Amino acid sequence: MGLLSKKDAALIKDPLADNNPITIQVLGICSALAITAELKASIVMSISVLFVLGVGNVVISLIRNIIPSKIRIIVQLIVVAALVIIVDQVLKAFAYELSKTLSVFVGLIITNCIIMGRFEAFALGNGPWRSFLDGIGNALGYAVILIMVGFFRELLGSGTLLGFKVLGDPIEKTGLYALGYENNGFMLLSPMALIVVGIIIWVQRSRNKALIED
C-alpha cells in the first residue's frame, strides 16, 4: 500500500493536468500575465503560492467548525493576508531586488482566485491532511503553468534563463545570434503571456478529448 490512497493522490495529480487551475478552471490568470517575463520571478511566485495555499488550507480546515458562516470570507482573507505578509517579509529580507520586481503582485496573492476558491470549496469541508494535499496539488498545478510560460517568455524574449545567456551573446554575435537570430521583444509583453497560455490550453485540450467535450 502506498503512502497516499488513490483519492488522496488524485488531489495532487488532477490539478497538474485535467483539472489545472489556470488552463482548465481559468483562475489565477493575472499573475500568469504579469510576472512571467522572467523565469526567476515565476519560480518565486510559484513557491510563494505553494506556501500560502498549503498552509492556508490547513489553517482554514483546522478552524472550519468554529468560523461563523457570515464572516467566513473575512476570516479567510485574514488568514491568507497573514501568510502573504510572511512571504513578503522573507522576500524583502533575502531577495530584495526580486521583491521589488514582484512588487504589488505578492500582495495580490491575497485575492488570488485559486487560493480563495480552495479555501471555500475544499478546506471548509475537509480535514487538515486532505486540505493540505489539495492546497499543494493546486499550487503545483499553478506553478507548472507559470514556470512553463516564464521559461518560453524569457528564453525567446531575452535569450536567457534565470539570467544566464543560453543562446549566446547578442552583442558579440555568438551562438545562435551568429546565425542571425534576434530576440523577440514581443515575448516580454503581457499579451504574449496570454498567447503562450492559450497555446498550452490548446495542446492540453487537443490531447484529451474529454476536455474538448466539456
Tab-separated table of C-alpha atoms in Angstrom:
chain	number	residue	atom	x	y	z
A	1	MET	CA	0.000	0.000	0.000
A	2	GLY	CA	1.374	3.419	-0.948
A	3	LEU	CA	1.734	6.417	1.270
A	4	LEU	CA	-1.375	8.007	-0.247
A	5	SER	CA	-4.718	6.456	-1.089
A	6	LYS	CA	-5.999	6.736	-4.652
A	7	LYS	CA	-8.336	9.584	-3.703
A	8	ASP	CA	-5.603	11.442	-1.842
A	9	ALA	CA	-3.136	11.023	-4.712
A	10	ALA	CA	-5.754	12.431	-7.086
A	11	LEU	CA	-5.809	15.649	-5.053
A	12	ILE	CA	-2.230	16.250	-6.141
A	13	LYS	CA	-2.270	14.734	-9.638
A	14	ASP	CA	-5.540	16.126	-11.021
A	15	PRO	CA	-4.585	19.840	-10.760
A	16	LEU	CA	-1.374	19.096	-12.656
A	17	ALA	CA	-3.296	18.152	-15.787
A	18	ASP	CA	-7.010	17.541	-16.293
A	19	ASN	CA	-8.155	19.968	-13.586
A	20	ASN	CA	-5.396	22.558	-13.780
A	21	PRO	CA	-6.442	25.781	-12.004
A	22	ILE	CA	-5.131	28.009	-14.813
A	23	THR	CA	-5.761	26.113	-18.034
A	24	ILE	CA	-8.981	24.309	-17.078
A	25	GLN	CA	-10.541	26.371	-14.275
A	26	VAL	CA	-9.153	29.617	-15.781
A	27	LEU	CA	-8.139	31.048	-12.400
A	28	GLY	CA	-5.025	32.992	-11.428
A	29	ILE	CA	-4.548	34.330	-14.956
A	30	CYS	CA	-3.431	37.809	-13.804
A	31	SER	CA	-0.140	36.645	-12.307
A	32	ALA	CA	0.483	34.394	-15.305
A	33	LEU	CA	0.365	37.513	-17.473
A	34	ALA	CA	2.128	39.931	-15.167
A	35	ILE	CA	5.218	38.297	-13.685
A	36	THR	CA	6.279	35.620	-16.177
A	37	ALA	CA	8.671	37.717	-18.273
A	38	GLU	CA	11.461	36.242	-16.121
A	39	LEU	CA	11.730	32.608	-15.080
A	40	LYS	CA	13.123	33.519	-11.649
A	41	ALA	CA	10.066	35.643	-10.841
A	42	SER	CA	7.790	32.805	-11.992
A	43	ILE	CA	9.550	30.327	-9.707
A	44	VAL	CA	9.467	32.635	-6.669
A	45	MET	CA	5.780	33.425	-7.198
A	46	SER	CA	5.072	29.693	-7.515
A	47	ILE	CA	6.882	28.931	-4.253
A	48	SER	CA	5.030	31.782	-2.542
A	49	VAL	CA	1.635	30.469	-3.634
A	50	LEU	CA	2.681	26.930	-2.667
A	51	PHE	CA	3.401	28.110	0.882
A	52	VAL	CA	0.302	30.290	1.210
A	53	LEU	CA	-2.130	27.751	-0.239
A	54	GLY	CA	-0.648	24.708	1.509
A	55	VAL	CA	-0.512	26.302	4.951
A	56	GLY	CA	-3.690	28.335	4.459
A	57	ASN	CA	-5.768	25.303	3.554
A	58	VAL	CA	-4.620	23.542	6.719
A	59	VAL	CA	-5.381	26.564	8.924
A	60	ILE	CA	-8.863	27.009	7.452
A	61	SER	CA	-9.558	23.295	7.824
A	62	LEU	CA	-8.478	23.315	11.477
A	63	ILE	CA	-10.779	26.204	12.396
A	64	ARG	CA	-13.631	25.436	9.977
A	65	ASN	CA	-16.016	24.283	12.710
A	66	ILE	CA	-15.687	27.485	14.744
A	67	ILE	CA	-15.918	30.007	11.879
A	68	PRO	CA	-19.336	31.729	11.784
A	69	SER	CA	-20.660	31.311	8.253
A	70	LYS	CA	-21.485	35.008	7.923
A	71	ILE	CA	-17.856	36.073	8.347
A	72	ARG	CA	-16.058	33.114	6.794
A	73	ILE	CA	-14.788	35.186	3.831
A	74	ILE	CA	-13.334	37.778	6.213
A	75	VAL	CA	-11.615	35.036	8.224
A	76	GLN	CA	-10.211	33.516	5.050
A	77	LEU	CA	-8.853	36.898	3.969
A	78	ILE	CA	-7.204	37.411	7.362
A	79	VAL	CA	-5.511	34.010	7.173
A	80	VAL	CA	-4.205	34.491	3.646
A	81	ALA	CA	-3.153	38.087	4.362
A	82	ALA	CA	-1.089	36.960	7.360
A	83	LEU	CA	0.653	34.316	5.259
A	84	VAL	CA	1.306	36.762	2.411
A	85	ILE	CA	2.878	39.229	4.864
A	86	ILE	CA	5.258	36.462	5.959
A	87	VAL	CA	6.177	35.765	2.321
A	88	ASP	CA	6.655	39.462	1.595
A	89	GLN	CA	8.925	39.997	4.606
A	90	VAL	CA	11.031	36.933	3.757
A	91	LEU	CA	11.487	38.174	0.176
A	92	LYS	CA	12.485	41.643	1.365
A	93	ALA	CA	14.980	40.136	3.799
A	94	PHE	CA	16.629	37.598	1.483
A	95	ALA	CA	15.775	38.633	-2.117
A	96	TYR	CA	15.167	42.358	-2.040
A	97	GLU	CA	15.724	43.020	-5.758
A	98	LEU	CA	13.341	40.229	-6.688
A	99	SER	CA	10.791	41.502	-4.172
A	100	LYS	CA	10.865	44.856	-5.982
A	101	THR	CA	10.330	43.081	-9.309
A	102	LEU	CA	7.291	41.232	-7.960
A	103	SER	CA	6.236	44.342	-6.009
A	104	VAL	CA	2.451	44.597	-5.760
A	105	PHE	CA	1.847	41.128	-7.212
A	106	VAL	CA	2.947	39.445	-3.983
A	107	GLY	CA	0.226	41.379	-2.174
A	108	LEU	CA	-2.296	40.377	-4.799
A	109	ILE	CA	-1.833	36.730	-3.770
A	110	ILE	CA	-4.409	37.685	-1.120
A	111	THR	CA	-7.092	37.954	-3.776
A	112	ASN	CA	-5.838	35.099	-5.960
A	113	CYS	CA	-8.964	33.239	-7.080
A	114	ILE	CA	-7.243	29.872	-6.735
A	115	ILE	CA	-6.477	30.398	-3.039
A	116	MET	CA	-9.865	31.777	-2.040
A	117	GLY	CA	-11.559	29.143	-4.185
A	118	ARG	CA	-9.769	26.236	-2.464
A	119	PHE	CA	-10.475	27.680	0.976
A	120	GLU	CA	-14.160	27.956	0.171
A	121	ALA	CA	-14.643	24.828	-1.940
A	122	PHE	CA	-12.399	22.360	-0.132
A	123	ALA	CA	-10.772	23.380	3.157
A	124	LEU	CA	-14.092	24.339	4.754
A	125	GLY	CA	-15.437	20.834	4.202
A	126	ASN	CA	-12.434	18.538	4.668
A	127	GLY	CA	-9.851	17.577	7.261
A	128	PRO	CA	-6.341	19.100	7.545
A	129	TRP	CA	-4.468	16.310	5.733
A	130	ARG	CA	-6.671	16.232	2.647
A	131	SER	CA	-6.839	20.031	2.663
A	132	PHE	CA	-3.045	20.157	2.716
A	133	LEU	CA	-2.830	17.782	-0.255
A	134	ASP	CA	-5.445	19.795	-2.137
A	135	GLY	CA	-3.536	23.003	-1.490
A	136	ILE	CA	-0.221	21.501	-2.598
A	137	GLY	CA	-1.790	19.951	-5.687
A	138	ASN	CA	-3.448	23.153	-6.879
A	139	ALA	CA	-0.351	25.221	-6.094
A	140	LEU	CA	1.781	22.809	-8.118
A	141	GLY	CA	-0.697	22.960	-10.990
A	142	TYR	CA	-0.453	26.749	-10.878
A	143	ALA	CA	3.357	26.557	-10.667
A	144	VAL	CA	3.699	24.248	-13.686
A	145	ILE	CA	1.932	26.718	-15.973
A	146	LEU	CA	3.683	29.773	-14.527
A	147	ILE	CA	7.120	28.192	-14.946
A	148	MET	CA	6.350	26.994	-18.484
A	149	VAL	CA	5.215	30.466	-19.518
A	150	GLY	CA	8.184	32.103	-17.789
A	151	PHE	CA	10.586	29.655	-19.467
A	152	PHE	CA	9.442	30.426	-23.008
A	153	ARG	CA	8.999	34.166	-22.465
A	154	GLU	CA	12.478	34.690	-21.033
A	155	LEU	CA	14.158	32.297	-23.472
A	156	LEU	CA	12.597	33.748	-26.617
A	157	GLY	CA	12.327	37.316	-25.364
A	158	SER	CA	15.745	37.784	-23.759
A	159	GLY	CA	17.754	34.748	-24.836
A	160	THR	CA	18.415	33.919	-21.190
A	161	LEU	CA	17.195	31.557	-18.470
A	162	LEU	CA	17.444	32.626	-14.832
A	163	GLY	CA	19.596	35.494	-16.113
A	164	PHE	CA	22.163	33.231	-17.808
A	165	LYS	CA	22.769	33.658	-21.533
A	166	VAL	CA	21.863	30.335	-23.127
A	167	LEU	CA	21.501	31.321	-26.777
A	168	GLY	CA	24.756	33.219	-26.980
A	169	ASP	CA	25.709	36.885	-26.712
A	170	PRO	CA	23.577	39.232	-28.847
A	171	ILE	CA	26.200	41.985	-28.673
A	172	GLU	CA	29.223	39.884	-29.597
A	173	LYS	CA	27.080	37.827	-32.005
A	174	THR	CA	27.941	34.409	-30.623
A	175	GLY	CA	25.837	31.240	-30.509
A	176	LEU	CA	22.511	31.479	-32.330
A	177	TYR	CA	22.988	35.217	-32.767
A	178	ALA	CA	25.890	34.473	-35.102
A	179	LEU	CA	23.341	32.755	-37.365
A	180	GLY	CA	21.140	35.842	-37.472
A	181	TYR	CA	18.789	35.051	-34.589
A	182	GLU	CA	17.174	38.042	-32.875
A	183	ASN	CA	15.351	38.177	-29.540
A	184	ASN	CA	11.586	38.526	-29.843
A	185	GLY	CA	10.814	41.596	-27.760
A	186	PHE	CA	7.085	40.907	-28.030
A	187	MET	CA	7.546	37.897	-25.739
A	188	LEU	CA	8.259	40.281	-22.868
A	189	LEU	CA	4.878	41.980	-23.240
A	190	SER	CA	1.835	40.773	-21.282
A	191	PRO	CA	-0.275	39.925	-24.376
A	192	MET	CA	2.305	37.309	-25.368
A	193	ALA	CA	1.877	35.638	-21.981
A	194	LEU	CA	-1.814	35.251	-22.793
A	195	ILE	CA	-0.938	33.757	-26.176
A	196	VAL	CA	1.502	31.286	-24.596
A	197	VAL	CA	-1.143	30.260	-22.044
A	198	GLY	CA	-3.606	29.872	-24.918
A	199	ILE	CA	-1.197	27.574	-26.767
A	200	ILE	CA	-0.750	25.451	-23.631
A	201	ILE	CA	-4.543	25.207	-23.268
A	202	TRP	CA	-4.872	24.201	-26.934
A	203	VAL	CA	-2.211	21.485	-26.611
A	204	GLN	CA	-3.743	20.179	-23.387
A	205	ARG	CA	-7.261	20.019	-24.763
A	206	SER	CA	-6.166	18.518	-28.081
A	207	ARG	CA	-4.603	15.611	-26.183
A	208	ASN	CA	-7.679	14.999	-24.041
A	209	LYS	CA	-10.992	14.603	-25.897
A	210	ALA	CA	-12.941	14.713	-22.633
A	211	LEU	CA	-11.778	18.300	-22.065
A	212	ILE	CA	-12.902	19.280	-25.580
A	213	GLU	CA	-16.384	17.874	-24.942
A	214	ASP	CA	-16.590	19.810	-21.653
